[in-house]
CSV table of C-alpha atoms and ligand atoms in Angstrom, one decimal:
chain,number,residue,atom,x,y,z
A,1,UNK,CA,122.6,115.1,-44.5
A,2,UNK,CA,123.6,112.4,-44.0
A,3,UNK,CA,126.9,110.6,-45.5
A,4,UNK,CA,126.8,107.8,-48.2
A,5,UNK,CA,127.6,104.4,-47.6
A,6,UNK,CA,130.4,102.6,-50.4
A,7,UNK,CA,127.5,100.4,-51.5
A,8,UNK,CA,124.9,103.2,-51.8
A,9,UNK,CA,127.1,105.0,-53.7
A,10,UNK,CA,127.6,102.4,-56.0
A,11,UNK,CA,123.5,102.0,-56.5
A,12,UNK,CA,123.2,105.8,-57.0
A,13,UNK,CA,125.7,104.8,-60.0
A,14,UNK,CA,124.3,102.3,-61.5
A,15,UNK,CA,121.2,104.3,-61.2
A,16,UNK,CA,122.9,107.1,-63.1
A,17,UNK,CA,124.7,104.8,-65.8
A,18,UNK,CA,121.8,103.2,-66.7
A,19,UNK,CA,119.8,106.5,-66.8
A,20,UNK,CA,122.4,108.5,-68.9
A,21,UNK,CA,122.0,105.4,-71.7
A,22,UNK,CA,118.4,105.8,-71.9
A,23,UNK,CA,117.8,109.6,-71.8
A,24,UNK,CA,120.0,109.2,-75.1
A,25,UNK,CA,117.1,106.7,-76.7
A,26,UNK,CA,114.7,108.4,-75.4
A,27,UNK,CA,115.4,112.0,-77.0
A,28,UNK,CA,115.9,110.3,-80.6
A,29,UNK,CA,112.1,109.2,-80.3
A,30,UNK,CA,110.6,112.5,-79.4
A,31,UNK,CA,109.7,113.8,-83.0
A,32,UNK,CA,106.5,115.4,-84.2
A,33,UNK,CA,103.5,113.3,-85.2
A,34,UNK,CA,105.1,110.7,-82.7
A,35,UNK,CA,102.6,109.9,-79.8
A,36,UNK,CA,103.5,110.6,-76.3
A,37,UNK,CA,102.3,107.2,-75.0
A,38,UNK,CA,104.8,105.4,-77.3
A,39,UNK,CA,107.8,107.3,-76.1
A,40,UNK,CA,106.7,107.1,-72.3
A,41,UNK,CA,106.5,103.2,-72.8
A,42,UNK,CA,109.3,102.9,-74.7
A,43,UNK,CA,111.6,104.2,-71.9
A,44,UNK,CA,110.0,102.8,-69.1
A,45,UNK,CA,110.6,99.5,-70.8
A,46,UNK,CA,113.9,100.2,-71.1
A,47,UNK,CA,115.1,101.4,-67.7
A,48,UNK,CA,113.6,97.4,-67.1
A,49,UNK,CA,115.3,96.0,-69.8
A,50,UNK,CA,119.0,97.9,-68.3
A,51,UNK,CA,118.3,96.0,-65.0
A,52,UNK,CA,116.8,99.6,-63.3
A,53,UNK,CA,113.2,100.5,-62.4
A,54,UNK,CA,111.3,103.9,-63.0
A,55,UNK,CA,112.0,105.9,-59.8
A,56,UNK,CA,108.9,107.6,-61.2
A,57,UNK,CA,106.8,107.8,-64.2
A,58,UNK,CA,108.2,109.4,-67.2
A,59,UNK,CA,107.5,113.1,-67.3
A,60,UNK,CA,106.4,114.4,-70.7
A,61,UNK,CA,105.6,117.7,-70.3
A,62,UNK,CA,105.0,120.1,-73.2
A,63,UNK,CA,105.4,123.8,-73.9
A,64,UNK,CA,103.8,125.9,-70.5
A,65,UNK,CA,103.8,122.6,-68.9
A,66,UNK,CA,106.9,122.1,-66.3
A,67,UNK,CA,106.0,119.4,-65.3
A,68,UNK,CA,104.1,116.2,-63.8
A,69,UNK,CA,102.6,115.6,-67.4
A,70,UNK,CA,102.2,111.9,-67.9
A,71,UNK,CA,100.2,110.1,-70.7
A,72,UNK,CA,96.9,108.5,-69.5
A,73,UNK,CA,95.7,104.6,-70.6
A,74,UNK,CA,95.1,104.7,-74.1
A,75,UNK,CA,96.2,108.3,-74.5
A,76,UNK,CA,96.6,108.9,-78.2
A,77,UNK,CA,98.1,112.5,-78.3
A,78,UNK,CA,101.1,113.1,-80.4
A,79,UNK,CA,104.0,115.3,-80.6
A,80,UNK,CA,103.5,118.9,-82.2
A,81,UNK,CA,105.6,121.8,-82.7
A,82,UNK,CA,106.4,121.9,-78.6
A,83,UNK,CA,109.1,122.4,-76.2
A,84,UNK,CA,109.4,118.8,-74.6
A,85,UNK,CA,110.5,118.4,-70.9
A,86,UNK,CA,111.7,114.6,-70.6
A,87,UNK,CA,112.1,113.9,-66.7
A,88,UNK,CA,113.0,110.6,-65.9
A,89,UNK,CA,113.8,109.0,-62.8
A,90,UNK,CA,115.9,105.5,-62.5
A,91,UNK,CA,116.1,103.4,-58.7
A,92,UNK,CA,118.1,100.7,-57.6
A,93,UNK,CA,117.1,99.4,-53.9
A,94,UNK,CA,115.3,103.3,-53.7
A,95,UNK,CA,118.4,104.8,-54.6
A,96,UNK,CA,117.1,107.4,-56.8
A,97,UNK,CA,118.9,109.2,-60.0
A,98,UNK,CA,117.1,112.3,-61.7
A,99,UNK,CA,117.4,113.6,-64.9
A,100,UNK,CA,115.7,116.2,-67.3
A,101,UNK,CA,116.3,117.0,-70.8
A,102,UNK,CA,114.3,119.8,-73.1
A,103,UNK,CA,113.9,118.4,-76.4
A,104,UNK,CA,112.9,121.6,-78.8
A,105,UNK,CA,110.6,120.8,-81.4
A,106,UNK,CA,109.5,124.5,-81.2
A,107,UNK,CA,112.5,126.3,-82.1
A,108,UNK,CA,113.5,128.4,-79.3
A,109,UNK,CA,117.7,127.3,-79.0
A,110,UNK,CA,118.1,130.2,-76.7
A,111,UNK,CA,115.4,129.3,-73.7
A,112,UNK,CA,117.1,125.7,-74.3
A,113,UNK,CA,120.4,127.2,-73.6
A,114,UNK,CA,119.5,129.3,-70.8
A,115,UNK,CA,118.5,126.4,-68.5
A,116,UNK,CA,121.5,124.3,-69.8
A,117,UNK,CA,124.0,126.8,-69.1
A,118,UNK,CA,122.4,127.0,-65.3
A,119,UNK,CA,122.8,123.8,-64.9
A,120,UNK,CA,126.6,123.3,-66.5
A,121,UNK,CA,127.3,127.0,-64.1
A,122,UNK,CA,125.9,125.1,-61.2
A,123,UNK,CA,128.1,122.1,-61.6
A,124,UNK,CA,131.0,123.9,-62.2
A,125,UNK,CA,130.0,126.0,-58.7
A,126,UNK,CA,129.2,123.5,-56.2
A,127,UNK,CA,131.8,122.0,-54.0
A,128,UNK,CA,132.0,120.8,-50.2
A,129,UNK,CA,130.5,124.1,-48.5
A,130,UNK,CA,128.4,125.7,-51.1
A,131,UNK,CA,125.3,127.8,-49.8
A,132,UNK,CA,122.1,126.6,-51.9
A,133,UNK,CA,121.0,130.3,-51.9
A,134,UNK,CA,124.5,131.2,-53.5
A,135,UNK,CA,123.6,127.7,-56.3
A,136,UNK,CA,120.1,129.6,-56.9
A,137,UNK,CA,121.6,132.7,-57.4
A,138,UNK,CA,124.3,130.9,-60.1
A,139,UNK,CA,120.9,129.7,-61.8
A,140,UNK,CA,119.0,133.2,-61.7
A,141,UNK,CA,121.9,135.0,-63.3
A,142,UNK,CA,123.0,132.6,-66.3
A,143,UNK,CA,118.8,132.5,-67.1
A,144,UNK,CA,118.4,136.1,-66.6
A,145,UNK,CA,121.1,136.7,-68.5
A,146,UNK,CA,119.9,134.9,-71.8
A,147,UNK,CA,116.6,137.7,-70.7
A,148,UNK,CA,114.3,135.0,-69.7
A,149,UNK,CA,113.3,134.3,-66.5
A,150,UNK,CA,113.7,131.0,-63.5
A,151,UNK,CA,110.6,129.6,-62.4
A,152,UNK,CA,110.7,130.6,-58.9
A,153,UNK,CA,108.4,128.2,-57.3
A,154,UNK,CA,109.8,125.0,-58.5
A,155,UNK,CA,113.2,123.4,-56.7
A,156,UNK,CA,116.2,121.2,-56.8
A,157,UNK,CA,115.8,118.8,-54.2
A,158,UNK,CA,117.4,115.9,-52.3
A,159,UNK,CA,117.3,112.3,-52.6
A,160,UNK,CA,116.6,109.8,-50.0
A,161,UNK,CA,115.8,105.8,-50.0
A,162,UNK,CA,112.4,105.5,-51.8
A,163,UNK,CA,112.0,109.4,-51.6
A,164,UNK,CA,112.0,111.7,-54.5
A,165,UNK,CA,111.7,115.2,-52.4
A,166,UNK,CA,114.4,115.0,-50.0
A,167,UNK,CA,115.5,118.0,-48.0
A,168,UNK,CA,117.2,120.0,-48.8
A,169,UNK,CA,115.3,122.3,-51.7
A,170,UNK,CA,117.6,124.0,-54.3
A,171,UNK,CA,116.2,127.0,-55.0
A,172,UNK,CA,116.0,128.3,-58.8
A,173,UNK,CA,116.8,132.3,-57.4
A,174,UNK,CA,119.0,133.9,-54.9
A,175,UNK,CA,117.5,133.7,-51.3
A,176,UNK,CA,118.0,135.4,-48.2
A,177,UNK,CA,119.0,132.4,-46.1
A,178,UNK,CA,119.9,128.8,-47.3
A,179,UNK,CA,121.5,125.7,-46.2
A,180,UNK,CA,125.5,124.2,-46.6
A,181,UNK,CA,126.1,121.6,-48.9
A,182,UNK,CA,128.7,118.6,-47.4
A,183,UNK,CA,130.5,116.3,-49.0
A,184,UNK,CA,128.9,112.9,-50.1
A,185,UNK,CA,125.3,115.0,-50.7
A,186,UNK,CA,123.0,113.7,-53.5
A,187,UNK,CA,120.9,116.5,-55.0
A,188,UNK,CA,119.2,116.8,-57.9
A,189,UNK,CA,119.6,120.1,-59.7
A,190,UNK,CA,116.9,121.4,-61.7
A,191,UNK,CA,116.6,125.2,-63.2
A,192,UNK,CA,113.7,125.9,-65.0
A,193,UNK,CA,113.6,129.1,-68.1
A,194,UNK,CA,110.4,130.7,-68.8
A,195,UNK,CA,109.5,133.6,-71.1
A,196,UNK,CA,106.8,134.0,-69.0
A,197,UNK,CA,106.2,135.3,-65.4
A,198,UNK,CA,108.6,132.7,-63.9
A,199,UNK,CA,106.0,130.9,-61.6
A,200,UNK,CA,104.0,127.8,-62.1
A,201,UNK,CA,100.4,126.7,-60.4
A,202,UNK,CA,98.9,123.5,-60.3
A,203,UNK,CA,96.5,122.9,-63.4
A,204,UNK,CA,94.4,120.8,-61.4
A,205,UNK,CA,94.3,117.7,-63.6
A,206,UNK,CA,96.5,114.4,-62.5
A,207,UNK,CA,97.8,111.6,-64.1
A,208,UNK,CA,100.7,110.7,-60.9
A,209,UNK,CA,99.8,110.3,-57.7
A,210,UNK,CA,101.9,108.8,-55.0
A,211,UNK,CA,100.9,106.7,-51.7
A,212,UNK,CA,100.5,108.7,-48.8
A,213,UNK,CA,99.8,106.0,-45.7
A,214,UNK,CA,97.7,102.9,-45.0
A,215,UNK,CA,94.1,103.5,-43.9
A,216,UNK,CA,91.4,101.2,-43.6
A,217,UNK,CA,89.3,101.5,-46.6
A,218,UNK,CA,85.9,99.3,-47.8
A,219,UNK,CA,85.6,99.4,-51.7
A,220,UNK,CA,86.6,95.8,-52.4
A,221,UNK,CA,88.2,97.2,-55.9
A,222,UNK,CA,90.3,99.9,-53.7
A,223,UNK,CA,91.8,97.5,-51.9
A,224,UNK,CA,92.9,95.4,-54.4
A,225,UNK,CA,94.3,98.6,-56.4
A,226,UNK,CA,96.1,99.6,-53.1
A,227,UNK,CA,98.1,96.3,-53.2
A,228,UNK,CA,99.3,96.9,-56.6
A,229,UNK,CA,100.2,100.7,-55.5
A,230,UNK,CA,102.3,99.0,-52.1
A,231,UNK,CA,104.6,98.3,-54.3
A,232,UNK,CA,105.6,101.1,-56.1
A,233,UNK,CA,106.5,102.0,-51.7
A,234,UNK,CA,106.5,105.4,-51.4
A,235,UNK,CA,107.4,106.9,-55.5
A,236,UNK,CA,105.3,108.1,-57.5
A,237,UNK,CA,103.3,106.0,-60.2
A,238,UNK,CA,101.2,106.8,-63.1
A,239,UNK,CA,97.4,105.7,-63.3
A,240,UNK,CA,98.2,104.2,-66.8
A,241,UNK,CA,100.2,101.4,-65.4
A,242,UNK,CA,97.3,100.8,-63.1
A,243,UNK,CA,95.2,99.1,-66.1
A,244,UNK,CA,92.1,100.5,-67.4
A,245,UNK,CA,89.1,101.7,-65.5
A,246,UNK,CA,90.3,102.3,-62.5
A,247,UNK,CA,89.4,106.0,-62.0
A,248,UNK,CA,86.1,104.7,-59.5
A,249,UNK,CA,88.8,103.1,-57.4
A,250,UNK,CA,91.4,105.9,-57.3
A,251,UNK,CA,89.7,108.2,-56.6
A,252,UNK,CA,88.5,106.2,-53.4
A,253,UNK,CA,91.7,105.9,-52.5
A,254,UNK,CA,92.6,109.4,-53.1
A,255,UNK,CA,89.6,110.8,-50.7
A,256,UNK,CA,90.9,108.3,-47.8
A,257,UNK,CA,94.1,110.4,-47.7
A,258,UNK,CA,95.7,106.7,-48.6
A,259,UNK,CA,97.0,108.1,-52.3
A,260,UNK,CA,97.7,112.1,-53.2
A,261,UNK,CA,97.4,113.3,-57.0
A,262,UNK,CA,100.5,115.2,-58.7
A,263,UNK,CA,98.9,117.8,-60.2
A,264,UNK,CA,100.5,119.1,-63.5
A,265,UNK,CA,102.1,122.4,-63.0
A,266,UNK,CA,101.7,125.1,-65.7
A,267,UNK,CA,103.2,128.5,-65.8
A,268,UNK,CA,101.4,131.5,-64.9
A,269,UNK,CA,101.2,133.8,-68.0
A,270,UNK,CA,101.3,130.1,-70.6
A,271,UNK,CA,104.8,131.0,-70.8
A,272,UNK,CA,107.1,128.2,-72.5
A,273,UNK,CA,109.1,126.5,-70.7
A,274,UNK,CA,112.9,124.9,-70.5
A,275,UNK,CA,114.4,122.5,-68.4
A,276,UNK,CA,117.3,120.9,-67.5
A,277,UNK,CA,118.5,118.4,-64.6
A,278,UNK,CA,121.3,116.0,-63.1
A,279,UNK,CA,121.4,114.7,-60.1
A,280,UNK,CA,125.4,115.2,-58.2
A,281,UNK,CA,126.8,114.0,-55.3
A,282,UNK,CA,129.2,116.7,-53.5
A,283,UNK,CA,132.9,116.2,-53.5
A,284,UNK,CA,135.7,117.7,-51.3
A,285,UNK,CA,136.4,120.2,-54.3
A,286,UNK,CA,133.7,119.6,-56.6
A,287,UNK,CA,131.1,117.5,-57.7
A,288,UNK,CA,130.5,114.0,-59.3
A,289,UNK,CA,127.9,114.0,-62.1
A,290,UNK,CA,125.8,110.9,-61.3
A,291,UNK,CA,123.7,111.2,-64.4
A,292,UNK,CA,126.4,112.3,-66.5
B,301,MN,MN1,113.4,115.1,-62.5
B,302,MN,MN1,114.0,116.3,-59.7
């Protein structure tokens, strides 16, 4: 990859300063009987109010959710006795910082723990010539070892200018072949615990979508929802911050190829689900913590 400018750097920071502050709100307001809408707002809000934008809408995913659960316009659905995924994303310039907490209302400490310790093993690991297959193998052990499994089929990934899903993927298991990780890297880490089968698939329904490329397209109403969307460049957005009654116009845009759906990801066997995620940049001997 490539290396980081000073001033980059700095952004990714800022990103990750302001990010760290409001994961911390966030997590208070996630309590049962509390609605999902209020808590997605809430931190959106603030990411504006701390002088960031949302890299991406907030991710409220809930029990065999992992993720690419967002509230819809008007969505009046409140906290239960889940396992809450909170994944939220924070840009300056593009400049993207990641981070994921599980909040448990469901109490299951131990599938909490098990992707928190893969994550604290993995920053204790990396360093200036780590192997990602050796990082996903770091991950597979400290979940297996709390007897629950990784979800296989979801990644760490890199970062990029206005680009979530960067190259290079960070696998959650030990692989055959991976890639070396140089100093001055940005990756996100993300290990996922299941007590299910340790996959996800796509549940079909989508609430994020993210622009794709510019097409011609006749729909007077699609066009003026595409300007909106050109400015979100290429992140993801949620329909809700679209407005209301917008679906006739999405979905034109979505069969022109201009706009692809997120579909939210479920596991497999309804497992439950944990998560945890920072995004680091790779040091000589180490690793800085951007999200810290
Ligand atoms: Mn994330
Ligand atoms: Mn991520």
């Amino acid at each position: 990859m490539m290396k980081q400018t000073d001033e980059i750097i700095e952004k990714y920071r800022k990103a990750g300063r302001i990010l760290s502050e409001v994961r911390t709100e966030a997590v208070m307001k996630v309590k049962e009987g509390v609605s999902l809408l209020s808590v997605a707002e809430f931190t959106e809000n603030l990411i504006q109010e701390k002088g960031g934008k949302p890299a991406f809408p907030v991710n409220i995913s809930r029990n065999d959710e992992a993720a690419h659960s967002t509230p819809c316009f008007n969505d009046s659905s409140v906290f239960g006795k889940d396992i809450v995924k909170l994944d939220i994303g924070v840009h300056i310039d593009g400049y993207i910082a990641d981070t994921a907490v599980t909040v448990d209302l469901s109490d299951h400490p131990e599938l909490v723990k098990a992707a928190e310790k893969a994550l604290s093993d993995v920053i204790k690991f990396v360093h200036s010539g780590v192997n990602t297959s050796d990082i996903g193998g770091v991950i597979e052990d400290a979940i297996t070892s709390f007897g629950y499994k990784p979800v296989v089929n979801l990644t760490g990934h890199g970062l990029a200018q206005y680009i979530q899903h960067a190259p290079p993927a960070i696998p959650n298991k030990r692989l055959p072949h991976g890639i070396i990780l140089e100093e001055g890297d940005i990756v996100a880490i993300e290990p996922f615990a299941t007590d299910g089968a340790g996959k996800i698939y796509d549940a079909g329904s989508a609430e994020i979508y993210h622009f794709v490329a510019n097409k011609p397209v006749r729909l007077p109403s699609a066009r003026t929802l595409l300007q909106k969307i050109e400015t979100y460049k290429t992140l993801p957005f949620a329909k809700r911050w679209l407005g209301d009654h917008v679906d006739f116009a999405m979905l034109a845009l979505v069969k022109a190829n201009i706009i692809q759906p997120y579909p939210i990801l479920k596991e497999v066997d309804a497992g439950l689900i944990s998560q945890a995620e920072h995004t680091i940049m790779v040091t000589a001997d180490g690793c800085e913590v951007i999200t810290r």
